Tab-separated table of C-alpha atoms in Angstrom:
chain	number	residue	atom	x	y	z
L	1	UNK	CA	-26.220	19.679	-16.223
L	2	UNK	CA	-24.850	16.230	-17.080
L	3	UNK	CA	-22.357	14.574	-14.766
L	4	UNK	CA	-19.140	13.233	-16.258
L	5	UNK	CA	-18.788	9.471	-15.845
L	6	UNK	CA	-15.578	7.550	-15.115
L	7	UNK	CA	-13.697	6.136	-18.076
L	8	UNK	CA	-14.809	2.622	-19.126
L	9	UNK	CA	-11.679	0.505	-19.521
L	10	UNK	CA	-10.956	-1.470	-22.643
L	11	UNK	CA	-11.196	-5.261	-22.288
L	12	UNK	CA	-7.531	-5.678	-23.261
L	13	UNK	CA	-5.436	-6.137	-20.116
L	14	UNK	CA	-2.671	-3.924	-21.519
L	15	UNK	CA	-5.015	-1.115	-22.558
L	16	UNK	CA	-3.809	2.234	-21.190
L	17	UNK	CA	-5.525	4.008	-18.322
L	18	UNK	CA	-6.673	7.590	-18.764
L	19	UNK	CA	-4.320	10.121	-17.177
L	20	UNK	CA	-4.691	10.215	-13.403
L	21	UNK	CA	-5.163	13.979	-13.629
L	22	UNK	CA	-8.567	13.402	-15.286
L	23	UNK	CA	-10.069	11.668	-12.219
L	24	UNK	CA	-13.379	12.977	-10.885
L	25	UNK	CA	-13.538	15.472	-8.043
L	26	UNK	CA	-16.734	13.864	-6.706
L	27	UNK	CA	-16.242	11.169	-5.653
L	28	UNK	CA	-12.674	12.294	-5.209
L	29	UNK	CA	-10.275	10.360	-7.397
L	30	UNK	CA	-12.640	8.011	-9.237
L	31	UNK	CA	-10.956	7.569	-12.599
L	32	UNK	CA	-12.136	4.459	-14.393
L	33	UNK	CA	-14.469	1.491	-14.209
L	34	UNK	CA	-14.282	-2.083	-15.402
L	35	UNK	CA	-11.379	-4.108	-16.704
L	36	UNK	CA	-9.826	-6.871	-14.658
L	37	UNK	CA	-7.185	-7.523	-11.999
L	38	UNK	CA	-4.631	-9.169	-14.243
L	39	UNK	CA	-0.968	-8.552	-13.342
L	40	UNK	CA	-0.404	-6.426	-16.445
L	41	UNK	CA	-3.319	-4.142	-15.676
L	42	UNK	CA	-2.472	-3.835	-11.985
L	43	UNK	CA	1.155	-2.966	-12.682
L	44	UNK	CA	0.139	-0.402	-15.288
L	45	UNK	CA	-2.266	1.123	-12.779
L	46	UNK	CA	0.260	1.479	-9.970
L	47	UNK	CA	2.912	2.846	-12.319
L	48	UNK	CA	0.404	5.560	-13.231
L	49	UNK	CA	-0.502	6.417	-9.627
L	50	UNK	CA	-3.803	4.500	-9.790
L	51	UNK	CA	-5.182	1.751	-7.556
L	52	UNK	CA	-8.282	-0.495	-7.477
L	53	UNK	CA	-10.798	-0.108	-4.651
L	54	UNK	CA	-14.285	-1.589	-4.722
L	55	UNK	CA	-16.630	-3.660	-2.578
L	56	UNK	CA	-18.221	-7.039	-3.163
L	57	UNK	CA	-20.954	-6.739	-5.786
L	58	UNK	CA	-19.550	-3.536	-7.316
L	59	UNK	CA	-17.785	-3.300	-10.674
L	60	UNK	CA	-14.028	-2.753	-10.565
L	61	UNK	CA	-13.344	0.871	-9.665
L	62	UNK	CA	-9.993	2.615	-10.167
L	63	UNK	CA	-8.871	5.662	-8.199
L	64	UNK	CA	-6.278	8.420	-8.036
L	65	UNK	CA	-7.360	10.879	-5.318
L	66	UNK	CA	-6.133	14.422	-4.857
L	67	UNK	CA	-4.542	15.006	-2.409
L	68	UNK	CA	-2.725	11.716	-1.900
L	69	UNK	CA	-1.787	10.266	1.487
L	70	UNK	CA	1.898	9.303	1.633
L	71	UNK	CA	4.701	8.535	4.065
L	72	UNK	CA	8.192	9.731	3.449
L	73	UNK	CA	10.382	6.778	4.379
L	74	UNK	CA	12.193	9.017	6.869
L	75	UNK	CA	8.913	10.353	8.238
L	76	UNK	CA	7.175	7.433	10.002
L	77	UNK	CA	6.668	8.371	13.656
L	78	UNK	CA	6.422	6.092	16.677
L	79	UNK	CA	5.617	7.719	20.004
L	80	UNK	CA	8.218	7.642	22.766
L	81	UNK	CA	5.881	5.546	24.882
L	82	UNK	CA	5.428	2.995	22.117
L	83	UNK	CA	9.162	2.852	21.432
L	84	UNK	CA	9.762	2.049	25.085
L	85	UNK	CA	7.205	-0.739	24.926
L	86	UNK	CA	8.982	-2.537	22.079
L	87	UNK	CA	12.516	-2.255	23.445
L	88	UNK	CA	12.119	-5.344	25.580
L	89	UNK	CA	9.792	-7.247	23.259
L	90	UNK	CA	10.627	-10.484	21.462
L	91	UNK	CA	9.042	-9.244	18.238
L	92	UNK	CA	10.979	-9.736	15.009
L	93	UNK	CA	10.364	-8.186	11.599
L	94	UNK	CA	10.797	-10.081	8.347
L	95	UNK	CA	9.367	-10.132	4.837
L	96	UNK	CA	7.489	-12.407	2.449
L	97	UNK	CA	7.353	-15.506	4.627
L	98	UNK	CA	3.528	-15.786	4.755
L	99	UNK	CA	2.042	-13.411	2.168
L	100	UNK	CA	-1.261	-15.275	1.717
L	101	UNK	CA	-1.794	-15.354	5.493
L	102	UNK	CA	-1.132	-11.617	5.714
L	103	UNK	CA	-3.603	-10.635	3.007
L	104	UNK	CA	-6.257	-12.960	4.473
L	105	UNK	CA	-5.740	-11.388	7.902
L	106	UNK	CA	-6.039	-7.883	6.434
L	107	UNK	CA	-9.303	-8.925	4.788
L	108	UNK	CA	-10.810	-10.428	7.940
L	109	UNK	CA	-9.745	-7.851	10.543
L	110	UNK	CA	-12.718	-5.713	11.685
L	111	UNK	CA	-12.207	-1.972	11.203
L	112	UNK	CA	-14.130	0.902	12.824
L	113	UNK	CA	-16.831	2.282	10.556
L	114	UNK	CA	-16.325	-0.421	7.942
L	115	UNK	CA	-18.931	-3.068	7.154
L	116	UNK	CA	-17.246	-5.969	5.403
L	117	UNK	CA	-14.044	-5.701	3.396
L	118	UNK	CA	-12.860	-4.378	0.070
L	119	UNK	CA	-10.190	-7.111	0.016
L	120	UNK	CA	-12.477	-9.585	-1.702
L	121	UNK	CA	-11.512	-13.102	-2.689
L	122	UNK	CA	-10.908	-11.772	-6.197
L	123	UNK	CA	-8.527	-9.136	-4.832
L	124	UNK	CA	-6.690	-11.655	-2.669
L	125	UNK	CA	-6.134	-13.971	-5.620
L	126	UNK	CA	-4.876	-11.100	-7.796
L	127	UNK	CA	-2.287	-9.938	-5.247
L	128	UNK	CA	-1.155	-13.482	-4.523
L	129	UNK	CA	-0.456	-13.713	-8.275
L	130	UNK	CA	1.527	-10.447	-8.078
L	131	UNK	CA	3.437	-11.835	-5.129
L	132	UNK	CA	4.355	-14.955	-7.109
L	133	UNK	CA	5.682	-12.657	-9.844
L	134	UNK	CA	7.845	-10.738	-7.345
L	135	UNK	CA	5.865	-7.475	-7.189
L	136	UNK	CA	3.614	-7.789	-4.118
L	137	UNK	CA	5.283	-8.082	-0.731
L	138	UNK	CA	4.431	-8.407	2.928
L	139	UNK	CA	6.374	-7.182	5.937
L	140	UNK	CA	5.512	-9.300	8.954
L	141	UNK	CA	5.964	-8.990	12.704
L	142	UNK	CA	6.236	-12.191	14.726
L	143	UNK	CA	6.294	-13.026	18.404
L	144	UNK	CA	7.841	-16.506	18.379
L	145	UNK	CA	5.599	-18.314	15.852
L	146	UNK	CA	2.643	-15.940	16.178
L	147	UNK	CA	1.954	-13.329	13.501
L	148	UNK	CA	1.143	-10.160	15.465
L	149	UNK	CA	0.965	-7.635	12.626
L	150	UNK	CA	1.859	-6.973	9.011
L	151	UNK	CA	1.560	-4.697	6.011
L	152	UNK	CA	1.409	-5.636	2.338
L	153	UNK	CA	1.689	-3.711	-0.894
L	154	UNK	CA	3.194	-3.519	-4.356
L	155	UNK	CA	6.785	-2.559	-5.205
L	156	UNK	CA	7.744	-1.233	-8.636
L	157	UNK	CA	11.182	0.235	-9.147
L	158	UNK	CA	11.827	2.248	-5.989
L	159	UNK	CA	8.175	2.917	-5.137
L	160	UNK	CA	6.200	0.998	-2.535
L	161	UNK	CA	2.431	1.238	-2.838
L	162	UNK	CA	0.906	0.247	0.482
L	163	UNK	CA	-2.388	-1.613	0.347
L	164	UNK	CA	-3.420	-2.674	3.845
L	165	UNK	CA	-2.105	-3.615	7.272
L	166	UNK	CA	-3.431	-5.300	10.384
L	167	UNK	CA	-2.615	-5.903	14.037
L	168	UNK	CA	-3.307	-9.091	15.973
L	169	UNK	CA	-1.569	-7.537	19.003
L	170	UNK	CA	-1.532	-3.865	19.921
L	171	UNK	CA	1.010	-2.002	17.795
L	172	UNK	CA	1.766	-4.862	15.412
L	173	UNK	CA	0.942	-2.867	12.290
L	174	UNK	CA	2.924	0.135	13.583
L	175	UNK	CA	6.052	-1.995	13.864
L	176	UNK	CA	5.458	-3.463	10.395
L	177	UNK	CA	5.116	-0.014	8.832
L	178	UNK	CA	8.110	1.402	10.703
L	179	UNK	CA	10.218	-1.638	9.788
L	180	UNK	CA	9.249	-1.295	6.140
L	181	UNK	CA	10.076	2.421	6.145
L	182	UNK	CA	13.445	1.828	7.791
L	183	UNK	CA	14.507	-0.761	5.242
L	184	UNK	CA	13.253	1.262	2.251
L	185	UNK	CA	15.100	4.324	3.517
L	186	UNK	CA	18.291	2.282	3.705
L	187	UNK	CA	17.745	1.245	0.088
L	188	UNK	CA	17.197	4.832	-1.040
L	189	UNK	CA	13.450	4.535	-1.662
L	190	UNK	CA	11.803	7.861	-0.843
L	191	UNK	CA	8.100	7.187	-0.450
L	192	UNK	CA	5.357	4.804	0.690
L	193	UNK	CA	1.976	5.399	-0.915
L	194	UNK	CA	-0.797	5.266	1.706
L	195	UNK	CA	-3.606	6.099	-0.756
L	196	UNK	CA	-6.333	7.780	1.314
L	197	UNK	CA	-6.500	9.585	4.647
L	198	UNK	CA	-7.315	8.109	8.007
L	199	UNK	CA	-6.544	9.334	11.518
L	200	UNK	CA	-4.254	6.405	12.348
L	201	UNK	CA	-1.980	7.133	9.401
L	202	UNK	CA	-1.897	10.835	10.194
L	203	UNK	CA	-0.868	10.071	13.779
L	204	UNK	CA	2.124	8.127	12.434
L	205	UNK	CA	3.396	10.900	10.183
L	206	UNK	CA	1.467	10.492	6.937
L	207	UNK	CA	1.264	13.618	4.785
L	208	UNK	CA	-1.174	15.055	2.262
L	209	UNK	CA	0.546	15.569	-1.076
L	210	UNK	CA	-1.024	17.207	-4.112
L	211	UNK	CA	-1.599	14.536	-6.717
L	212	UNK	CA	0.719	16.294	-9.176
L	213	UNK	CA	3.608	16.124	-6.710
L	214	UNK	CA	2.908	12.470	-5.958
L	215	UNK	CA	2.726	11.538	-9.648
L	216	UNK	CA	6.018	13.275	-10.359
L	217	UNK	CA	7.787	11.130	-7.751
L	218	UNK	CA	6.075	7.970	-9.000
L	219	UNK	CA	7.205	8.642	-12.566
L	220	UNK	CA	10.770	9.210	-11.383
L	221	UNK	CA	10.945	6.139	-9.170
L	222	UNK	CA	9.064	3.306	-10.926
L	223	UNK	CA	11.784	3.051	-13.543
L	224	UNK	CA	14.608	2.970	-11.006
L	225	UNK	CA	16.402	-0.111	-9.706
L	226	UNK	CA	14.515	-2.085	-7.076
L	227	UNK	CA	15.585	-4.004	-4.001
L	228	UNK	CA	19.235	-5.135	-3.895
L	229	UNK	CA	18.593	-8.822	-4.627
L	230	UNK	CA	15.561	-10.918	-3.740
L	231	UNK	CA	13.141	-9.026	-1.513
L	232	UNK	CA	13.199	-11.587	1.323
L	233	UNK	CA	16.971	-11.862	1.459
L	234	UNK	CA	17.557	-8.136	1.039
L	235	UNK	CA	15.024	-7.266	3.723
L	236	UNK	CA	16.471	-9.713	6.216
L	237	UNK	CA	15.257	-10.195	9.797
L	238	UNK	CA	15.674	-7.821	12.712
L	239	UNK	CA	14.252	-7.273	16.156
L	240	UNK	CA	11.540	-4.677	16.686
L	241	UNK	CA	13.763	-3.201	19.401
L	242	UNK	CA	15.950	-1.822	16.585
L	243	UNK	CA	13.117	0.616	15.826
L	244	UNK	CA	13.149	2.035	19.344
């Protein structure tokens, strides 16, 4: 019995992706192969519920798993103990002040069970380009002048597609995620895409959604109005204690 192969993408950056519903079951969500990381292709991918994920030396691989890991913006959980720990901290949350530093830190942070990083130099350059165009954003947590944690991702319409986060101090990424969720909720954005399951995300309130449900929300939200003004100004700056 022959095994179906992922769709080979056309060389044109604006060539359409196959429907996310046609992704393979094994490996779960593998949809297409090839193409490039140009802004047009990346934005088309995210708007269709698709993201790139590949390691150094592999061809570009595009995914849309089923189920999908997501956070409702009113569903991020911080434990009572952790909330108490940040009440007296000097940590502040802000956005888009050091995007390149954030993505480099995400790429270089060791992770359990992971050898190397999927955030290759090629990926970093592509998302820095998206940031310059106003689509990729970072939410950063600082203690004085020290970056202690952050998350970055892609915003289209009223959807935020999370890509990666890191902590340089215990809980830094938790505060970044919770700060992002709080601000998006205030703007009326319903969902943060978390892509694939891990125990850390589940402990913070991430949910498994059937891909069909996820895609329906994406299609509704990517055409909606985005942040109220420039991302940095609209996001503002606030103390982590406000999350407690």
